[in-house]
Amino acid sequence: MTMSLDQIRRCAVAVDLGASRTRVYLKQTGLIVDEPSVVAVNTRTGALIAVGAPAERMDGRTPYNIRVVRPISGGTVVDIDMAQRMLRAMVGTKLRRALRRRPLLRIGICVQHDADPLARRAAYETLLGLGARRVELVNSLIASGIGAGLPVEQPEAAMIVQCGATTTQVAVLSLGSIVAADKVPMGGETVDRALVQYLRNQHELLLPSQAVRPLHLALAGSEYGNAQVHGRDVATGLGRTVHIDQGSLRNAVRTPLTSLLDGIRSVLHRCPPDLVADLADRGITLTGGAAELPGLADTLRENTGMPVAIADEPGLCAVRGLGAMIEGKVRPVTMSQPAEEAEPVA
C-alpha cells in the first residue's frame, strides 16, 4: 500500500469511495463531489437513469425494469464497471477538463486498513478505467486522522474510530503509522437494521429503512424521549402507528454497540502502556458518516471512561485528510539529530 508522501503529493485528485457516500477532492479546487454511492440503471437498455441522491430516493420505489445498484459495499468496490460509470457521471466536466490538461493524471484513493489484495485491485482498476495513469492507495485511517486534526505524525497516541455505513475501524496512530487496529462489522446501516428488526419482532410492524429518523431522535434523548412511527402491519397489511420509548430502542441497538466496545478493548490491549496513558487525556475521536449516530459518543464515554469527541464534519475527514496530503500540507515524519551526534564546528 502506497504511503509515500512524495508520491501522494503528485496526485491531482483524492477519492473516498464509501458504502454510503462517494467524495472526490480536486487539487487547488476543493471538494467537487459528495453524493450517495447509488446508481439507478435501466435493465433493458443498460442506460443510467439517475446517480447519487436522485437514485437513492428511487430505492424501493422502482418498476421492474429499473434497478437501483450500490456498487460499493463495506468500503470495497463490488461492481467495477458500475462504479466507473457512477464516478464519470458524478465528476462531470470538472475532472474531464483536468484529464485533458494532464494526460498523466495521478489519483489517490482511500482504502481500508486490512483490505485484501482483491479489494485493493478493485479500487485500482476502478480509477484506471476513469482515466488515471497512476493510482496511489492510502490507508483510510491515517487519512481520517489527518482530516480530524489529530497529531498523526507525532510520537504520541491518537485513537480514532471510523464509523462507516457497514463497518467500523478502530485504530491507535503514532508516528505516522498504525500501532494496532481492528475492524468491527457494525455501522450506521447495522444500527438501522437492528431498529427495523425490533419493530418487526416486538410490534409486528414493517418499517422502511429510510423512515428511521424518528427513532434516531428518540435515541438522542432530550425532548424526544418517545418515538411515533408509522408502518405497515405484518398481519393485516394496513398502515398502523406505534409509540416506542427510549429504553426499548437502546436495548435494540445494544448488541451492535457491544461488538464495537469489544473491538476498542481489543485494540487497547495490543497497545504499549505508554500509548494507552496518552489516550487517557486525548481520548477517542469519532470520524465517518455514522459518527453522529445519536447516543454513540455517550455510550463509548460511559463504557470506556475516556473522553470521546466527534470530529468536525466527520464524514469528510478521510477525503479532507487525503486532500491535505496531495496539497502538501502534511509534514513527513522526521527525526531531529541528537546534540552529541552533531558535526563538530571547525
Short mmCIF file of N, CA and C in Angstrom, two decimals, residues 246-338:
data_model
loop_
_atom_site.label_atom_id
_atom_site.label_comp_id
_atom_site.label_asym_id
_atom_site.label_seq_id
_atom_site.Cartn_x
_atom_site.Cartn_y
_atom_site.Cartn_z
N GLN A 246 -37.70 5.29 24.74
CA GLN A 246 -36.25 5.34 24.50
C GLN A 246 -35.52 4.12 25.03
N GLY A 247 -35.96 3.60 26.18
CA GLY A 247 -35.29 2.44 26.75
C GLY A 247 -35.35 1.22 25.85
N SER A 248 -36.48 1.00 25.19
CA SER A 248 -36.60 -0.14 24.29
C SER A 248 -35.69 0.01 23.09
N LEU A 249 -35.55 1.23 22.59
CA LEU A 249 -34.67 1.45 21.44
C LEU A 249 -33.21 1.22 21.81
N ARG A 250 -32.82 1.65 23.00
CA ARG A 250 -31.43 1.44 23.43
C ARG A 250 -31.13 -0.06 23.58
N ASN A 251 -32.09 -0.82 24.06
CA ASN A 251 -31.90 -2.26 24.15
C ASN A 251 -31.78 -2.90 22.77
N ALA A 252 -32.49 -2.34 21.79
CA ALA A 252 -32.46 -2.91 20.44
C ALA A 252 -31.10 -2.76 19.78
N VAL A 253 -30.38 -1.66 20.09
CA VAL A 253 -29.08 -1.42 19.45
C VAL A 253 -27.92 -1.81 20.36
N ARG A 254 -28.22 -2.48 21.47
CA ARG A 254 -27.15 -2.82 22.42
C ARG A 254 -26.17 -3.83 21.83
N THR A 255 -26.68 -4.79 21.06
CA THR A 255 -25.81 -5.84 20.51
C THR A 255 -24.76 -5.29 19.56
N PRO A 256 -25.14 -4.48 18.53
CA PRO A 256 -24.07 -3.94 17.66
C PRO A 256 -23.11 -3.03 18.39
N LEU A 257 -23.59 -2.25 19.38
CA LEU A 257 -22.69 -1.37 20.12
C LEU A 257 -21.75 -2.18 21.02
N THR A 258 -22.20 -3.31 21.50
CA THR A 258 -21.32 -4.16 22.32
C THR A 258 -20.16 -4.69 21.51
N SER A 259 -20.40 -5.06 20.25
CA SER A 259 -19.31 -5.53 19.39
C SER A 259 -18.29 -4.42 19.16
N LEU A 260 -18.75 -3.18 19.06
CA LEU A 260 -17.81 -2.06 18.89
C LEU A 260 -16.97 -1.87 20.14
N LEU A 261 -17.59 -1.97 21.32
CA LEU A 261 -16.83 -1.84 22.56
C LEU A 261 -15.79 -2.95 22.69
N ASP A 262 -16.13 -4.15 22.27
CA ASP A 262 -15.16 -5.25 22.30
C ASP A 262 -13.98 -4.96 21.37
N GLY A 263 -14.25 -4.36 20.21
CA GLY A 263 -13.17 -4.01 19.29
C GLY A 263 -12.24 -2.96 19.88
N ILE A 264 -12.80 -1.98 20.58
CA ILE A 264 -11.98 -0.94 21.21
C ILE A 264 -11.10 -1.55 22.30
N ARG A 265 -11.66 -2.43 23.10
CA ARG A 265 -10.86 -3.07 24.16
C ARG A 265 -9.75 -3.92 23.56
N SER A 266 -10.04 -4.60 22.46
CA SER A 266 -9.02 -5.44 21.82
C SER A 266 -7.84 -4.60 21.33
N VAL A 267 -8.13 -3.44 20.77
CA VAL A 267 -7.07 -2.56 20.28
C VAL A 267 -6.24 -2.02 21.45
N LEU A 268 -6.89 -1.64 22.53
CA LEU A 268 -6.17 -1.11 23.69
C LEU A 268 -5.28 -2.18 24.32
N HIS A 269 -5.71 -3.42 24.31
CA HIS A 269 -4.89 -4.49 24.90
C HIS A 269 -3.62 -4.73 24.11
N ARG A 270 -3.63 -4.39 22.82
CA ARG A 270 -2.45 -4.63 21.98
C ARG A 270 -1.53 -3.42 21.90
N CYS A 271 -1.85 -2.36 22.63
CA CYS A 271 -1.02 -1.14 22.60
C CYS A 271 -0.04 -1.12 23.76
N PRO A 272 1.14 -0.52 23.56
CA PRO A 272 2.07 -0.36 24.68
C PRO A 272 1.45 0.50 25.78
N PRO A 273 1.82 0.28 27.03
CA PRO A 273 1.24 1.05 28.14
C PRO A 273 1.43 2.56 28.01
N ASP A 274 2.58 2.98 27.45
CA ASP A 274 2.83 4.42 27.34
C ASP A 274 1.82 5.08 26.42
N LEU A 275 1.46 4.41 25.33
CA LEU A 275 0.49 4.99 24.42
C LEU A 275 -0.91 5.00 25.03
N VAL A 276 -1.25 3.97 25.77
CA VAL A 276 -2.55 3.94 26.44
C VAL A 276 -2.64 5.08 27.45
N ALA A 277 -1.53 5.40 28.11
CA ALA A 277 -1.52 6.52 29.05
C ALA A 277 -1.80 7.84 28.32
N ASP A 278 -1.26 7.99 27.10
CA ASP A 278 -1.55 9.21 26.32
C ASP A 278 -3.05 9.32 26.01
N LEU A 279 -3.69 8.19 25.77
CA LEU A 279 -5.10 8.22 25.40
C LEU A 279 -6.00 8.62 26.56
N ALA A 280 -5.51 8.51 27.78
CA ALA A 280 -6.33 8.89 28.93
C ALA A 280 -6.69 10.36 28.88
N ASP A 281 -5.80 11.19 28.31
CA ASP A 281 -6.07 12.63 28.21
C ASP A 281 -6.74 13.00 26.89
N ARG A 282 -6.23 12.44 25.78
CA ARG A 282 -6.78 12.82 24.47
C ARG A 282 -8.09 12.09 24.19
N GLY A 283 -8.19 10.85 24.60
CA GLY A 283 -9.43 10.10 24.41
C GLY A 283 -9.59 9.57 22.99
N ILE A 284 -10.84 9.43 22.59
CA ILE A 284 -11.22 8.82 21.32
C ILE A 284 -11.83 9.89 20.42
N THR A 285 -11.45 9.85 19.15
CA THR A 285 -12.03 10.76 18.16
C THR A 285 -12.86 9.94 17.18
N LEU A 286 -14.12 10.35 17.01
CA LEU A 286 -15.03 9.65 16.11
C LEU A 286 -15.05 10.34 14.76
N THR A 287 -14.87 9.57 13.71
CA THR A 287 -14.96 10.09 12.35
C THR A 287 -15.88 9.15 11.55
N GLY A 288 -16.15 9.52 10.31
CA GLY A 288 -17.01 8.70 9.47
C GLY A 288 -18.44 9.19 9.47
N GLY A 289 -19.20 8.74 8.47
CA GLY A 289 -20.56 9.22 8.32
C GLY A 289 -21.49 8.85 9.45
N ALA A 290 -21.22 7.74 10.15
CA ALA A 290 -22.09 7.31 11.24
C ALA A 290 -21.60 7.77 12.60
N ALA A 291 -20.61 8.66 12.65
CA ALA A 291 -20.06 9.12 13.93
C ALA A 291 -21.08 9.92 14.73
N GLU A 292 -22.01 10.57 14.04
CA GLU A 292 -23.01 11.40 14.72
C GLU A 292 -24.27 10.61 15.07
N LEU A 293 -24.20 9.30 15.03
CA LEU A 293 -25.34 8.47 15.42
C LEU A 293 -25.73 8.81 16.85
N PRO A 294 -26.99 9.14 17.11
CA PRO A 294 -27.39 9.55 18.46
C PRO A 294 -27.06 8.50 19.51
N GLY A 295 -26.44 8.95 20.59
CA GLY A 295 -26.11 8.07 21.70
C GLY A 295 -24.81 7.33 21.58
N LEU A 296 -24.15 7.35 20.39
CA LEU A 296 -22.91 6.60 20.22
C LEU A 296 -21.79 7.15 21.09
N ALA A 297 -21.57 8.45 21.04
CA ALA A 297 -20.48 9.05 21.82
C ALA A 297 -20.72 8.85 23.32
N ASP A 298 -21.95 9.01 23.78
CA ASP A 298 -22.24 8.83 25.20
C ASP A 298 -22.01 7.38 25.63
N THR A 299 -22.38 6.42 24.78
CA THR A 299 -22.18 5.02 25.12
C THR A 299 -20.69 4.69 25.24
N LEU A 300 -19.88 5.18 24.30
CA LEU A 300 -18.44 4.93 24.37
C LEU A 300 -17.83 5.61 25.59
N ARG A 301 -18.30 6.79 25.90
CA ARG A 301 -17.75 7.53 27.05
C ARG A 301 -18.07 6.81 28.36
N GLU A 302 -19.28 6.28 28.48
CA GLU A 302 -19.67 5.61 29.72
C GLU A 302 -18.95 4.28 29.91
N ASN A 303 -18.70 3.56 28.82
CA ASN A 303 -18.15 2.21 28.93
C ASN A 303 -16.63 2.16 28.90
N THR A 304 -15.98 3.19 28.37
CA THR A 304 -14.51 3.20 28.32
C THR A 304 -13.89 4.10 29.37
N GLY A 305 -14.66 5.08 29.86
CA GLY A 305 -14.11 6.01 30.83
C GLY A 305 -13.15 7.03 30.22
N MET A 306 -13.07 7.11 28.90
CA MET A 306 -12.18 8.05 28.22
C MET A 306 -13.00 9.16 27.57
N PRO A 307 -12.41 10.34 27.39
CA PRO A 307 -13.12 11.40 26.65
C PRO A 307 -13.39 10.96 25.22
N VAL A 308 -14.53 11.32 24.71
CA VAL A 308 -14.92 10.98 23.33
C VAL A 308 -15.35 12.27 22.64
N ALA A 309 -14.74 12.55 21.49
CA ALA A 309 -15.05 13.76 20.72
C ALA A 309 -15.41 13.37 19.30
N ILE A 310 -16.35 14.09 18.73
CA ILE A 310 -16.74 13.89 17.34
C ILE A 310 -16.04 14.95 16.49
N ALA A 311 -15.33 14.52 15.46
CA ALA A 311 -14.60 15.43 14.60
C ALA A 311 -15.56 16.36 13.86
N ASP A 312 -15.07 17.53 13.48
CA ASP A 312 -15.87 18.45 12.66
C ASP A 312 -16.11 17.81 11.29
N GLU A 313 -17.38 17.80 10.89
CA GLU A 313 -17.77 17.16 9.62
C GLU A 313 -17.13 15.78 9.52
N PRO A 314 -17.51 14.86 10.38
CA PRO A 314 -16.81 13.57 10.46
C PRO A 314 -16.84 12.77 9.16
N GLY A 315 -17.89 12.92 8.37
CA GLY A 315 -17.96 12.17 7.12
C GLY A 315 -16.92 12.60 6.10
N LEU A 316 -16.40 13.81 6.23
CA LEU A 316 -15.44 14.34 5.27
C LEU A 316 -13.99 14.18 5.72
N CYS A 317 -13.75 13.57 6.87
CA CYS A 317 -12.40 13.51 7.42
C CYS A 317 -11.45 12.76 6.48
N ALA A 318 -11.87 11.64 5.93
CA ALA A 318 -10.97 10.84 5.09
C ALA A 318 -10.56 11.59 3.83
N VAL A 319 -11.53 12.12 3.09
CA VAL A 319 -11.20 12.82 1.86
C VAL A 319 -10.50 14.15 2.16
N ARG A 320 -10.84 14.77 3.28
CA ARG A 320 -10.17 16.02 3.65
C ARG A 320 -8.73 15.77 4.03
N GLY A 321 -8.47 14.66 4.73
CA GLY A 321 -7.09 14.32 5.08
C GLY A 321 -6.27 13.95 3.86
N LEU A 322 -6.87 13.17 2.94
CA LEU A 322 -6.15 12.84 1.71
C LEU A 322 -5.93 14.08 0.85
N GLY A 323 -6.90 14.99 0.87
CA GLY A 323 -6.73 16.26 0.15
C GLY A 323 -5.58 17.07 0.71
N ALA A 324 -5.43 17.08 2.05
CA ALA A 324 -4.30 17.79 2.66
C ALA A 324 -2.97 17.15 2.28
N MET A 325 -2.96 15.84 2.10
CA MET A 325 -1.73 15.15 1.70
C MET A 325 -1.34 15.51 0.27
N ILE A 326 -2.30 15.55 -0.66
CA ILE A 326 -1.94 15.88 -2.04
C ILE A 326 -1.65 17.37 -2.20
N GLU A 327 -2.16 18.18 -1.29
CA GLU A 327 -1.85 19.62 -1.34
C GLU A 327 -0.51 19.93 -0.70
N GLY A 328 0.14 18.95 -0.09
CA GLY A 328 1.44 19.18 0.54
C GLY A 328 1.36 19.83 1.90
N LYS A 329 0.22 19.71 2.60
CA LYS A 329 0.05 20.34 3.90
C LYS A 329 0.45 19.43 5.06
N VAL A 330 0.87 18.21 4.75
CA VAL A 330 1.25 17.26 5.79
C VAL A 330 2.76 17.11 5.78
N ARG A 331 3.37 17.29 6.94
CA ARG A 331 4.83 17.17 7.04
C ARG A 331 5.22 15.71 7.21
N PRO A 332 6.29 15.28 6.56
CA PRO A 332 6.76 13.90 6.76
C PRO A 332 7.34 13.73 8.15
N VAL A 333 7.39 12.51 8.61
CA VAL A 333 7.96 12.21 9.92
C VAL A 333 9.48 12.33 9.82
N THR A 334 10.03 13.25 10.58
CA THR A 334 11.49 13.46 10.58
C THR A 334 12.01 13.38 12.00
N MET A 335 13.21 12.85 12.14
CA MET A 335 13.85 12.74 13.45
C MET A 335 14.97 13.76 13.53
N SER A 336 14.94 14.58 14.55
CA SER A 336 15.98 15.59 14.72
C SER A 336 17.28 14.91 15.13
N GLN A 337 18.39 15.49 14.72
CA GLN A 337 19.70 14.91 15.01
C GLN A 337 20.08 15.17 16.46
N PRO A 338 20.47 14.14 17.24
CA PRO A 338 20.87 14.35 18.64
C PRO A 338 22.07 15.28 18.74
#
